[in-house]
Amino acid sequence: MDRAGLGIMLRVLSGMLFTGMLVCVKLLSDTVPLGQIVFFRSLFALIPIVAFLAWRKEFPAGLATRRPLGHVLRSGLGAAAMFASFAAVARLPVAETTLLAQLSPVIMALGGVVLLGERLSLHRVAALGLALTGVMVLVLPGLGDGVGQVSGYVLGVVSAVLTAGALLTVRRISRTETAGAIAFYFVLTSALAGLATLPLGWPSVTTEQLLLLVLAGLFGGAAHIAMTLALRFAEASRLAPFEYIALIWPVLVDLLLFGLPLSMGFVLALPLIVAGAVLAALEGRRFRRLTRQ
């Protein structure tokens, strides 16, 4: 297999692993507190991440940083996004939570205009219009289905906004910081944030719950590694069409594991939100080419 083919395979694998993590979180969400889930997910994600850094001979030397405040901001935003995402998946189908996460590229494109002084182009306006229309199509039919579902949509959007903020910070600090250091400090901060909820009360977990907590961490850490390697072996433009294959796995999980049929809102919102995300991603690549010229 050539390097591009390997990169595509790893990108598809990362989507499967990420879906596996969300399945574990959803199965735990009715019995295990959110902070406890975040702690164990982050703690066990350190295992594959540290092993990967050691394999690349970047541990511990690769953790040295010249931008500690940048790591604090990126990790804080990422940890908050994880809390919001896990709270959303407890209230929504896995497919709908994953679809709302696709808003992040659109929000990043707007953040580049507001925070980084980038130009507000037609691509970005169109991406925003498509994404907002998709969110309305997804959310409006569910407004009468109870507070829990509405709060799930709000949390999903909040998670996408926080994720976009974290990725914009990564864009700034990645000039001097390694991908391994960024991932390590994010996972460590998330574990500490989850641990801070211990005084609120953590119940004892069963063997089955502990297994799900461990798997959530291993899946999450492995998904990050697979994504990192995919971007090393293949250009982002080659991977872009395969990023949205990741939406297939949550759909299958909802249908086959949880017995949840696809809502009409999801079916109609899917092409709108994905089209907005694609436009935003294409604009981002065009902007990077212009800055290199």
Coordinates of C-alpha atoms in Angstrom, one line a residue:
M1 CA 0.0 0.0 0.0
D2 CA 1.3 3.5 -0.9
R3 CA 1.6 6.2 1.7
A4 CA -1.6 8.0 0.5
G5 CA -3.5 4.7 0.7
L6 CA -2.2 4.1 4.2
G7 CA -3.2 7.6 5.2
I8 CA -6.7 7.1 4.0
M9 CA -7.0 3.8 5.8
L10 CA -5.8 5.4 9.0
R11 CA -8.3 8.3 8.6
V12 CA -11.2 5.8 8.2
L13 CA -9.9 3.8 11.2
S14 CA -9.8 7.0 13.4
G15 CA -13.5 7.6 12.6
M16 CA -14.3 4.0 13.7
L17 CA -12.3 4.4 16.9
F18 CA -13.9 7.8 17.7
T19 CA -17.4 6.2 17.3
G20 CA -16.3 3.4 19.5
M21 CA -15.4 5.9 22.2
L22 CA -18.8 7.6 22.0
V23 CA -20.6 4.3 22.2
C24 CA -18.8 3.5 25.4
V25 CA -19.6 7.0 26.8
K26 CA -23.3 6.6 25.9
L27 CA -23.5 3.2 27.5
L28 CA -22.1 4.7 30.7
S29 CA -23.9 8.0 30.7
D30 CA -27.0 6.8 32.7
T31 CA -25.0 5.3 35.6
V32 CA -21.6 7.0 35.8
P33 CA -21.2 10.8 36.4
L34 CA -19.9 12.9 33.6
G35 CA -16.7 14.0 35.4
Q36 CA -15.8 10.4 36.2
I37 CA -16.2 9.4 32.6
V38 CA -14.0 12.3 31.4
F39 CA -11.3 11.4 34.0
F40 CA -11.1 7.7 33.0
R41 CA -11.4 8.4 29.3
S42 CA -8.4 10.9 29.6
L43 CA -6.4 8.7 32.0
F44 CA -6.4 5.6 29.8
A45 CA -5.9 7.7 26.6
L46 CA -2.5 8.6 28.0
I47 CA -1.4 4.9 27.5
P48 CA -1.5 4.8 23.7
I49 CA -0.4 8.5 23.4
V50 CA 2.7 8.0 25.6
A51 CA 3.5 4.7 23.9
F52 CA 3.3 6.5 20.5
L53 CA 5.5 9.3 21.7
A54 CA 8.1 6.8 23.1
W55 CA 8.1 4.9 19.8
R56 CA 8.9 8.2 18.0
K57 CA 11.5 8.9 20.7
E58 CA 9.7 12.1 21.7
F59 CA 9.0 11.1 25.3
P60 CA 9.8 12.9 27.5
A61 CA 12.0 15.3 25.6
G62 CA 9.3 16.1 23.1
L63 CA 7.1 17.5 25.9
A64 CA 9.3 20.6 26.4
T65 CA 7.3 23.7 25.5
R66 CA 8.0 27.3 24.6
R67 CA 4.3 28.2 24.8
P68 CA 2.9 27.1 28.2
L69 CA 0.1 29.6 28.2
G70 CA -0.9 28.4 24.7
H71 CA -1.1 24.9 26.0
V72 CA -3.2 26.0 28.9
L73 CA -5.7 27.8 26.6
R74 CA -5.9 24.9 24.1
S75 CA -6.2 22.2 26.8
G76 CA -8.8 24.2 28.7
L77 CA -11.0 24.7 25.6
G78 CA -10.5 21.0 24.6
A79 CA -11.4 19.7 28.1
A80 CA -14.5 21.9 28.2
A81 CA -15.5 20.6 24.7
M82 CA -15.1 17.0 25.9
F83 CA -17.5 17.7 28.8
A84 CA -20.0 19.3 26.5
S85 CA -19.7 16.5 23.8
F86 CA -20.1 13.7 26.4
A87 CA -23.1 15.5 27.9
A88 CA -24.6 15.8 24.4
V89 CA -24.2 12.2 23.5
A90 CA -26.0 11.2 26.7
R91 CA -29.0 13.1 25.4
L92 CA -28.9 12.5 21.7
P93 CA -28.2 9.7 19.2
V94 CA -24.5 9.1 18.4
A95 CA -25.1 10.1 14.8
E96 CA -26.6 13.5 15.7
T97 CA -23.8 14.3 18.1
T98 CA -21.2 13.4 15.5
L99 CA -23.0 15.5 12.9
L100 CA -23.1 18.6 15.2
A101 CA -19.3 18.1 15.6
Q102 CA -19.0 18.8 11.9
L103 CA -19.8 22.5 12.7
S104 CA -16.3 23.0 14.0
P105 CA -14.6 23.7 10.6
V106 CA -17.3 26.3 9.8
I107 CA -16.8 28.0 13.2
M108 CA -13.0 27.8 12.7
A109 CA -13.4 29.7 9.4
L110 CA -15.4 32.5 11.1
G111 CA -12.9 32.5 14.0
G112 CA -10.1 33.1 11.6
V113 CA -11.9 36.2 10.4
V114 CA -12.7 37.5 13.9
L115 CA -9.5 36.5 15.8
L116 CA -6.8 36.2 13.2
G117 CA -7.8 39.0 10.8
E118 CA -8.5 36.7 7.8
R119 CA -10.7 37.8 5.0
L120 CA -14.4 37.2 5.1
S121 CA -14.8 35.4 1.8
L122 CA -17.9 34.2 -0.1
H123 CA -16.8 30.6 0.8
R124 CA -17.1 31.4 4.5
V125 CA -20.4 33.1 4.2
A126 CA -21.8 30.2 2.2
A127 CA -20.4 27.7 4.6
L128 CA -22.0 29.5 7.5
G129 CA -25.4 29.7 5.7
L130 CA -25.4 26.0 4.9
A131 CA -24.4 25.0 8.4
L132 CA -26.9 27.2 10.2
T133 CA -29.7 26.0 7.9
G134 CA -28.6 22.4 8.6
V135 CA -28.7 23.0 12.4
M136 CA -32.2 24.5 12.2
V137 CA -33.4 21.6 10.1
L138 CA -32.0 19.2 12.7
V139 CA -33.2 21.0 15.8
L140 CA -36.6 22.4 14.9
P141 CA -38.4 19.0 14.6
G142 CA -37.2 18.0 18.0
L143 CA -38.2 21.1 20.0
G144 CA -41.4 19.5 21.1
D145 CA -39.7 16.3 22.3
G146 CA -38.6 17.5 25.7
V147 CA -36.0 19.5 27.5
G148 CA -33.4 16.8 27.3
Q149 CA -33.2 16.7 23.6
V150 CA -33.1 20.4 23.2
S151 CA -30.3 20.7 25.8
G152 CA -28.4 18.0 23.9
Y153 CA -28.5 20.1 20.7
V154 CA -27.3 23.1 22.7
L155 CA -24.5 21.1 24.2
G156 CA -23.5 19.7 20.8
V157 CA -23.2 23.2 19.3
V158 CA -21.3 24.4 22.4
S159 CA -18.9 21.5 22.0
A160 CA -18.3 22.4 18.3
V161 CA -17.6 26.1 19.3
L162 CA -15.2 25.1 22.0
T163 CA -13.5 22.6 19.6
A164 CA -13.1 25.3 17.0
G165 CA -11.5 27.5 19.6
A166 CA -9.1 24.8 20.6
L167 CA -8.1 24.1 17.0
L168 CA -7.6 27.8 16.3
T169 CA -5.2 27.8 19.3
V170 CA -3.5 24.7 17.9
R171 CA -3.0 26.6 14.6
R172 CA -1.1 29.3 16.6
I173 CA 1.1 27.2 18.8
S174 CA 1.9 24.4 16.3
R175 CA 4.6 26.7 14.8
T176 CA 6.8 25.9 17.9
E177 CA 5.1 22.9 19.6
T178 CA 5.0 19.3 18.5
A179 CA 1.7 17.5 17.9
G180 CA 2.7 15.0 20.7
A181 CA 3.1 17.7 23.3
I182 CA -0.2 19.3 22.3
A183 CA -2.0 16.0 22.6
F184 CA -0.3 15.0 25.9
Y185 CA -1.1 18.3 27.7
F186 CA -4.7 18.3 26.4
V187 CA -5.3 14.7 27.7
L188 CA -3.6 15.5 31.0
T189 CA -5.6 18.6 31.6
S190 CA -8.8 16.8 30.8
A191 CA -8.0 14.1 33.3
L192 CA -7.3 16.7 36.0
A193 CA -10.6 18.5 35.1
G194 CA -12.5 15.2 35.5
L195 CA -10.7 14.5 38.8
A196 CA -11.8 17.9 40.1
T197 CA -15.4 16.5 40.1
L198 CA -14.5 13.8 42.6
P199 CA -15.9 15.7 45.6
L200 CA -19.3 15.8 43.9
G201 CA -19.4 12.0 44.4
W202 CA -18.2 9.1 42.3
P203 CA -20.0 5.8 42.7
S204 CA -18.1 2.5 42.7
V205 CA -18.1 1.0 39.2
T206 CA -18.8 -2.6 38.2
T207 CA -16.4 -4.7 36.2
E208 CA -18.4 -4.0 33.0
Q209 CA -18.4 -0.3 33.6
L210 CA -14.7 -0.3 34.3
L211 CA -14.1 -2.1 31.0
L212 CA -16.2 0.5 29.1
L213 CA -14.2 3.3 30.8
V214 CA -10.9 1.7 29.8
L215 CA -12.1 1.1 26.3
A216 CA -13.3 4.8 26.0
G217 CA -9.8 6.0 26.8
L218 CA -8.0 3.5 24.6
F219 CA -10.3 4.2 21.7
G220 CA -9.9 8.0 22.1
G221 CA -6.1 7.9 22.4
A222 CA -5.8 5.5 19.5
A223 CA -8.2 7.6 17.3
H224 CA -5.9 10.7 17.9
I225 CA -2.8 8.7 16.9
A226 CA -4.5 7.3 13.8
M227 CA -5.5 10.8 12.8
T228 CA -2.0 12.2 13.4
L229 CA -0.4 9.4 11.2
A230 CA -3.1 9.8 8.5
L231 CA -2.1 13.5 8.1
R232 CA 1.6 12.5 8.0
F233 CA 1.1 9.9 5.2
A234 CA -1.5 11.8 3.0
E235 CA -2.3 15.4 2.3
A236 CA -5.4 16.9 3.9
S237 CA -6.9 17.4 0.4
R238 CA -6.7 13.6 -0.2
L239 CA -8.2 12.8 3.2
A240 CA -11.1 15.3 3.0
P241 CA -13.6 13.0 1.1
F242 CA -13.0 10.3 3.6
E243 CA -13.5 12.4 6.7
Y244 CA -17.3 12.2 6.1
I245 CA -17.2 8.5 5.8
A246 CA -16.8 8.8 9.6
L247 CA -20.5 9.6 9.7
I248 CA -21.4 6.1 8.5
W249 CA -20.3 4.4 11.7
P250 CA -22.5 6.4 14.1
V251 CA -25.5 5.8 11.9
L252 CA -24.8 2.1 11.9
V253 CA -24.4 2.1 15.7
D254 CA -27.7 3.9 16.3
L255 CA -29.5 1.5 14.0
L256 CA -27.9 -1.8 15.0
L257 CA -26.8 -1.3 18.6
F258 CA -29.3 1.2 20.1
G259 CA -32.2 0.5 17.8
L260 CA -32.7 4.2 17.0
P261 CA -34.1 5.0 13.6
L262 CA -32.7 8.0 11.7
S263 CA -34.9 11.1 12.2
M264 CA -36.1 13.1 9.2
G265 CA -34.3 16.1 10.7
F266 CA -31.0 14.2 10.6
V267 CA -31.5 13.0 7.0
L268 CA -32.3 16.5 5.8
A269 CA -29.6 18.2 7.9
L270 CA -26.8 15.8 6.9
P271 CA -26.0 17.2 3.4
L272 CA -26.4 20.8 4.5
I273 CA -24.0 20.6 7.5
V274 CA -21.5 18.4 5.6
A275 CA -21.6 20.8 2.6
G276 CA -20.9 23.7 4.9
A277 CA -18.0 21.9 6.5
V278 CA -16.5 21.0 3.1
L279 CA -16.7 24.6 1.9
A280 CA -15.0 25.8 5.1
A281 CA -12.3 23.2 4.8
L282 CA -11.6 24.0 1.1
E283 CA -11.4 27.7 2.0
G284 CA -8.9 26.9 4.8
R285 CA -6.7 25.0 2.4
R286 CA -6.9 27.8 -0.2
F287 CA -6.0 30.4 2.5
R288 CA -2.9 28.3 3.5
R289 CA -1.8 28.1 -0.1
L290 CA -2.0 31.9 -0.5
T291 CA 0.0 32.5 2.6
R292 CA 2.8 30.3 1.3
Q293 CA 3.0 32.1 -2.0

